[in-house]
Amino acid sequence: MVQKAKLNQKIAVVYMCAGMSSRFGGKIKQFAEVGKKGETLMEVSMQQAIKAGFNEIIFIVGEKTEEPFKDKFKAGYLNTPVFYAKQTFDPAERDRPWGTVDALVSAKGVITSSFVVCNGDDLYGEKSFKIMHDFLLKSASEDECATMGYELGNVLSKQGGVNRAKYLLDAKKNVIGLEEIFDIKKENMTQKEINEKTAVSMNLFGLKEKTLELLEQRLIDYKKKNAGDRRLECYLPNELGALAKDKKITLKLLHTKDKWLGITNPGDEVAVRKELLG
């Protein structure tokens, strides 16, 4: 049974959808049809989130994705209101936007509640969304955030090695950082001192409005430190880890047995569709 938000309490799901993928032929990955009834990847994810109890959807779009998303979803989906925030950058100074922290901070003002932020081109699973939703529903502290840990065995690729971020924990089992591990395959796990049960991040975070203010200040500092650089990006997992290490937030590690599905290259949608069809 879905535990709905108390009274009119909003809990939003925020999707990062600002980028276009060169590896996916310049197409919008979120619009790949993968569902049993021809639903797009984006629609399947939204359905999972809505069933889990989220009652507001926010898309962070970019110059090339703004119009397609607004044309497709307009102001609502399955009786759930949809809002938009736009990530921009100055091409005279930058070759690309300032990264995922910049994307999230661009939604400040649109986000007016506790929220989950995640990638728009990944499928996280209804149970994972529900675990995160219920955490946010019960969490009273503005300093208390969460990240969803997936079992490594559920997030590997049949196409070859993958990079995944392993959690660094304190004595209370709270996250104080993430360590990127590269080129993970089943056959090299022992060598890398990990196993199929190791919890890794797939960029599903439960945050509070106050977290946005903390991230905004870190972004300002990052831009000052790297002024003039055209390509460096400020990444959300790194900055949340730093905030946790500095005790500005508590980052709880939640666990799921859901299998993660995602699209990176053309043809991946076939594997996702097959998995969803069971």
CSV table of C-alpha atoms in Angstrom, one decimal:
chain,number,residue,atom,x,y,z
A,1,MET,CA,0.0,0.0,0.0
A,2,VAL,CA,1.4,3.4,-1.0
A,3,GLN,CA,1.9,5.8,1.9
A,4,LYS,CA,0.7,9.1,0.4
A,5,ALA,CA,2.1,12.5,1.5
A,6,LYS,CA,0.5,13.8,4.7
A,7,LEU,CA,-2.4,16.1,4.0
A,8,ASN,CA,-1.2,18.4,1.2
A,9,GLN,CA,2.5,17.8,1.8
A,10,LYS,CA,4.4,17.9,-1.5
A,11,ILE,CA,7.2,15.5,-2.2
A,12,ALA,CA,8.6,16.1,-5.7
A,13,VAL,CA,10.6,13.9,-8.0
A,14,VAL,CA,13.2,16.0,-9.9
A,15,TYR,CA,14.6,14.6,-13.2
A,16,MET,CA,17.9,15.7,-14.7
A,17,CYS,CA,17.0,16.0,-18.4
A,18,ALA,CA,19.2,18.9,-19.6
A,19,GLY,CA,21.7,17.1,-21.8
A,20,MET,CA,21.6,15.4,-25.2
A,21,SER,CA,23.7,12.3,-25.8
A,22,SER,CA,26.2,12.2,-28.6
A,23,ARG,CA,26.6,8.4,-28.0
A,24,PHE,CA,22.8,8.0,-28.6
A,25,GLY,CA,23.0,9.7,-31.9
A,26,GLY,CA,21.9,13.1,-30.6
A,27,LYS,CA,18.5,11.8,-29.7
A,28,ILE,CA,16.6,12.2,-26.5
A,29,LYS,CA,17.3,9.0,-24.6
A,30,GLN,CA,14.3,9.6,-22.3
A,31,PHE,CA,12.0,9.3,-25.2
A,32,ALA,CA,13.1,5.8,-26.2
A,33,GLU,CA,10.1,3.5,-26.2
A,34,VAL,CA,10.7,0.7,-23.7
A,35,GLY,CA,7.4,0.0,-21.9
A,36,LYS,CA,4.9,-2.8,-22.4
A,37,LYS,CA,2.5,-0.4,-24.1
A,38,GLY,CA,5.1,1.6,-26.0
A,39,GLU,CA,5.7,4.0,-23.1
A,40,THR,CA,8.9,6.0,-23.2
A,41,LEU,CA,11.7,5.5,-20.7
A,42,MET,CA,10.6,8.8,-19.1
A,43,GLU,CA,7.0,7.7,-18.8
A,44,VAL,CA,8.0,4.4,-17.1
A,45,SER,CA,10.1,6.2,-14.6
A,46,MET,CA,7.3,8.7,-13.9
A,47,GLN,CA,4.8,5.9,-13.4
A,48,GLN,CA,7.1,4.2,-10.9
A,49,ALA,CA,7.5,7.5,-9.0
A,50,ILE,CA,3.8,8.3,-9.0
A,51,LYS,CA,2.9,4.8,-7.8
A,52,ALA,CA,5.4,5.2,-5.0
A,53,GLY,CA,3.6,8.4,-3.7
A,54,PHE,CA,5.4,11.4,-5.3
A,55,ASN,CA,2.9,14.1,-6.1
A,56,GLU,CA,4.9,16.6,-8.1
A,57,ILE,CA,7.2,16.2,-11.1
A,58,ILE,CA,10.0,18.7,-12.0
A,59,PHE,CA,12.0,18.4,-15.2
A,60,ILE,CA,15.4,20.2,-15.4
A,61,VAL,CA,15.8,20.8,-19.1
A,62,GLY,CA,18.3,22.4,-21.4
A,63,GLU,CA,18.3,24.4,-24.6
A,64,LYS,CA,17.7,21.4,-26.8
A,65,THR,CA,15.4,19.4,-24.5
A,66,GLU,CA,13.1,22.2,-23.2
A,67,GLU,CA,10.7,22.3,-26.2
A,68,PRO,CA,10.4,18.5,-26.7
A,69,PHE,CA,9.6,17.9,-23.0
A,70,LYS,CA,7.1,20.8,-22.8
A,71,ASP,CA,5.4,19.6,-26.0
A,72,LYS,CA,5.2,16.0,-24.7
A,73,PHE,CA,4.3,16.5,-21.0
A,74,LYS,CA,2.9,20.0,-20.8
A,75,ALA,CA,1.7,20.8,-17.3
A,76,GLY,CA,0.7,17.4,-16.0
A,77,TYR,CA,1.1,13.6,-16.3
A,78,LEU,CA,-1.4,11.1,-14.9
A,79,ASN,CA,-3.1,13.8,-12.8
A,80,THR,CA,0.3,14.9,-11.3
A,81,PRO,CA,1.5,18.5,-11.9
A,82,VAL,CA,4.6,19.0,-14.0
A,83,PHE,CA,7.0,21.9,-13.7
A,84,TYR,CA,10.1,22.9,-15.5
A,85,ALA,CA,13.5,24.5,-14.7
A,86,LYS,CA,16.1,25.4,-17.3
A,87,GLN,CA,19.9,25.0,-17.1
A,88,THR,CA,21.7,27.5,-19.2
A,89,PHE,CA,25.3,28.5,-19.9
A,90,ASP,CA,27.1,31.2,-21.9
A,91,PRO,CA,28.7,29.7,-25.0
A,92,ALA,CA,31.2,32.6,-25.1
A,93,GLU,CA,32.7,31.4,-21.8
A,94,ARG,CA,31.8,27.7,-21.6
A,95,ASP,CA,31.7,24.6,-23.9
A,96,ARG,CA,29.1,23.0,-21.7
A,97,PRO,CA,27.1,23.7,-18.6
A,98,TRP,CA,28.7,23.6,-15.1
A,99,GLY,CA,27.4,20.1,-14.3
A,100,THR,CA,24.7,18.4,-12.1
A,101,VAL,CA,25.0,20.8,-9.1
A,102,ASP,CA,24.5,23.7,-11.5
A,103,ALA,CA,21.5,21.9,-13.0
A,104,LEU,CA,19.9,21.3,-9.6
A,105,VAL,CA,20.6,24.9,-8.4
A,106,SER,CA,18.8,26.1,-11.5
A,107,ALA,CA,15.6,24.6,-10.1
A,108,LYS,CA,15.8,26.6,-6.9
A,109,GLY,CA,12.5,28.4,-6.6
A,110,VAL,CA,10.7,25.7,-8.6
A,111,ILE,CA,11.5,23.2,-6.0
A,112,THR,CA,9.4,24.1,-2.9
A,113,SER,CA,9.5,20.9,-0.9
A,114,SER,CA,11.5,17.9,0.0
A,115,PHE,CA,12.4,16.0,-3.1
A,116,VAL,CA,14.2,13.2,-4.8
A,117,VAL,CA,16.6,14.0,-7.6
A,118,CYS,CA,17.7,11.5,-10.2
A,119,ASN,CA,18.8,10.9,-13.8
A,120,GLY,CA,16.1,11.1,-16.4
A,121,ASP,CA,17.5,8.3,-18.5
A,122,ASP,CA,17.7,5.7,-15.7
A,123,LEU,CA,15.0,3.4,-14.3
A,124,TYR,CA,15.3,3.1,-10.5
A,125,GLY,CA,12.4,0.8,-9.7
A,126,GLU,CA,9.1,1.5,-7.9
A,127,LYS,CA,10.3,0.0,-4.6
A,128,SER,CA,13.4,2.2,-4.6
A,129,PHE,CA,11.2,5.3,-5.2
A,130,LYS,CA,8.9,4.2,-2.4
A,131,ILE,CA,11.7,3.7,0.1
A,132,MET,CA,13.0,7.2,-0.7
A,133,HIS,CA,9.5,8.7,-0.6
A,134,ASP,CA,8.7,7.2,2.8
A,135,PHE,CA,12.1,8.4,4.2
A,136,LEU,CA,11.3,12.0,3.1
A,137,LEU,CA,7.8,11.7,4.5
A,138,LYS,CA,9.0,10.8,7.9
A,139,SER,CA,12.2,12.8,8.1
A,140,ALA,CA,11.7,16.0,10.2
A,141,SER,CA,15.2,17.5,10.1
A,142,GLU,CA,16.2,19.8,7.3
A,143,ASP,CA,19.7,18.5,7.6
A,144,GLU,CA,18.8,14.9,7.0
A,145,CYS,CA,19.2,13.6,3.5
A,146,ALA,CA,19.5,10.2,1.9
A,147,THR,CA,21.1,8.3,-0.9
A,148,MET,CA,19.9,5.0,-2.4
A,149,GLY,CA,22.4,2.1,-2.3
A,150,TYR,CA,22.1,-0.5,-5.1
A,151,GLU,CA,23.7,-3.9,-4.9
A,152,LEU,CA,26.6,-3.9,-7.3
A,153,GLY,CA,25.4,-7.2,-8.8
A,154,ASN,CA,22.1,-5.5,-9.9
A,155,VAL,CA,23.8,-2.6,-11.7
A,156,LEU,CA,26.5,-4.3,-13.9
A,157,SER,CA,26.5,-4.2,-17.7
A,158,LYS,CA,26.6,-7.1,-20.1
A,159,GLN,CA,28.3,-4.8,-22.6
A,160,GLY,CA,31.6,-4.6,-20.6
A,161,GLY,CA,33.2,-2.9,-17.5
A,162,VAL,CA,31.4,-0.1,-15.7
A,163,ASN,CA,32.4,2.7,-13.3
A,164,ARG,CA,30.4,2.8,-10.0
A,165,ALA,CA,30.8,4.9,-6.8
A,166,LYS,CA,31.2,2.9,-3.6
A,167,TYR,CA,30.1,4.6,-0.3
A,168,LEU,CA,32.5,5.6,2.4
A,169,LEU,CA,30.7,5.4,5.8
A,170,ASP,CA,31.4,6.7,9.3
A,171,ALA,CA,30.9,4.7,12.5
A,172,LYS,CA,27.2,5.4,12.5
A,173,LYS,CA,26.9,4.0,8.9
A,174,ASN,CA,26.2,7.4,7.5
A,175,VAL,CA,27.8,8.4,4.2
A,176,ILE,CA,30.8,10.7,4.3
A,177,GLY,CA,32.0,10.3,0.8
A,178,LEU,CA,32.0,8.3,-2.4
A,179,GLU,CA,34.9,6.4,-4.0
A,180,GLU,CA,34.7,5.9,-7.8
A,181,ILE,CA,35.8,2.4,-8.9
A,182,PHE,CA,36.6,2.0,-12.6
A,183,ASP,CA,36.0,-0.8,-15.1
A,184,ILE,CA,34.1,-3.2,-12.8
A,185,LYS,CA,33.4,-6.7,-14.2
A,186,LYS,CA,32.3,-9.8,-12.4
A,187,GLU,CA,35.7,-11.4,-12.9
A,188,ASN,CA,37.7,-8.5,-11.3
A,189,MET,CA,35.6,-7.8,-8.2
A,190,THR,CA,37.9,-9.7,-5.8
A,191,GLN,CA,40.9,-7.8,-7.0
A,192,LYS,CA,39.0,-4.5,-6.4
A,193,GLU,CA,37.9,-5.7,-2.9
A,194,ILE,CA,34.2,-5.5,-3.8
A,195,ASN,CA,31.5,-8.1,-4.4
A,196,GLU,CA,28.0,-8.3,-5.8
A,197,LYS,CA,26.4,-7.1,-2.5
A,198,THR,CA,28.6,-4.0,-2.3
A,199,ALA,CA,26.3,-0.9,-2.1
A,200,VAL,CA,26.9,1.6,-4.9
A,201,SER,CA,25.4,4.9,-5.9
A,202,MET,CA,23.2,5.3,-9.1
A,203,ASN,CA,22.6,9.0,-8.4
A,204,LEU,CA,19.2,8.7,-6.6
A,205,PHE,CA,19.2,11.2,-3.7
A,206,GLY,CA,16.6,12.4,-1.2
A,207,LEU,CA,17.2,16.1,-0.3
A,208,LYS,CA,15.6,19.0,1.4
A,209,GLU,CA,15.0,22.7,0.4
A,210,LYS,CA,17.9,23.7,2.7
A,211,THR,CA,20.2,21.4,0.8
A,212,LEU,CA,19.8,23.6,-2.3
A,213,GLU,CA,21.1,26.6,-0.5
A,214,LEU,CA,24.2,24.7,0.7
A,215,LEU,CA,24.8,23.4,-2.8
A,216,GLU,CA,24.4,26.8,-4.3
A,217,GLN,CA,27.2,28.2,-2.1
A,218,ARG,CA,29.5,25.3,-3.0
A,219,LEU,CA,28.7,26.0,-6.7
A,220,ILE,CA,29.6,29.7,-6.3
A,221,ASP,CA,32.9,28.7,-4.7
A,222,TYR,CA,33.6,26.1,-7.4
A,223,LYS,CA,32.9,28.6,-10.2
A,224,LYS,CA,35.2,31.2,-8.6
A,225,LYS,CA,38.0,28.6,-8.1
A,226,ASN,CA,37.7,27.4,-11.7
A,227,ALA,CA,36.9,30.7,-13.4
A,228,GLY,CA,38.0,30.7,-17.1
A,229,ASP,CA,37.7,26.9,-17.4
A,230,ARG,CA,35.5,25.9,-20.3
A,231,ARG,CA,34.8,22.2,-19.5
A,232,LEU,CA,35.1,21.4,-15.7
A,233,GLU,CA,31.9,20.3,-14.1
A,234,CYS,CA,30.6,20.4,-10.5
A,235,TYR,CA,29.2,17.0,-9.7
A,236,LEU,CA,26.3,16.4,-7.3
A,237,PRO,CA,27.7,13.2,-5.6
A,238,ASN,CA,31.0,14.9,-4.9
A,239,GLU,CA,29.4,17.9,-3.4
A,240,LEU,CA,26.9,16.0,-1.3
A,241,GLY,CA,29.8,13.8,0.0
A,242,ALA,CA,31.7,17.0,0.9
A,243,LEU,CA,28.7,18.5,2.8
A,244,ALA,CA,28.3,15.2,4.7
A,245,LYS,CA,32.0,15.1,5.6
A,246,ASP,CA,31.8,18.7,6.8
A,247,LYS,CA,28.7,17.7,8.9
A,248,LYS,CA,26.5,20.3,7.1
A,249,ILE,CA,24.1,17.4,6.3
A,250,THR,CA,23.6,13.8,7.4
A,251,LEU,CA,23.5,11.5,4.4
A,252,LYS,CA,21.7,8.3,5.3
A,253,LEU,CA,22.4,5.2,3.2
A,254,LEU,CA,19.1,3.4,2.2
A,255,HIS,CA,19.2,0.0,0.5
A,256,THR,CA,17.2,-1.5,-2.3
A,257,LYS,CA,17.2,-4.8,-4.1
A,258,ASP,CA,15.7,-3.3,-7.2
A,259,LYS,CA,17.5,-3.8,-10.5
A,260,TRP,CA,18.7,-0.6,-12.1
A,261,LEU,CA,18.1,-0.2,-15.9
A,262,GLY,CA,19.5,2.6,-18.1
A,263,ILE,CA,20.3,3.6,-21.6
A,264,THR,CA,23.8,4.8,-22.8
A,265,ASN,CA,24.2,3.5,-26.3
A,266,PRO,CA,21.9,2.9,-29.3
A,267,GLY,CA,20.5,-0.6,-28.9
A,268,ASP,CA,20.4,-0.4,-25.1
A,269,GLU,CA,16.6,0.3,-25.3
A,270,VAL,CA,16.1,-3.2,-26.7
A,271,ALA,CA,17.7,-4.8,-23.5
A,272,VAL,CA,15.6,-2.5,-21.3
A,273,ARG,CA,12.4,-3.3,-23.1
A,274,LYS,CA,13.2,-7.1,-22.8
A,275,GLU,CA,13.8,-6.7,-19.1
A,276,LEU,CA,10.5,-4.8,-18.5
A,277,LEU,CA,8.6,-7.4,-20.5
A,278,GLY,CA,10.0,-10.0,-18.1
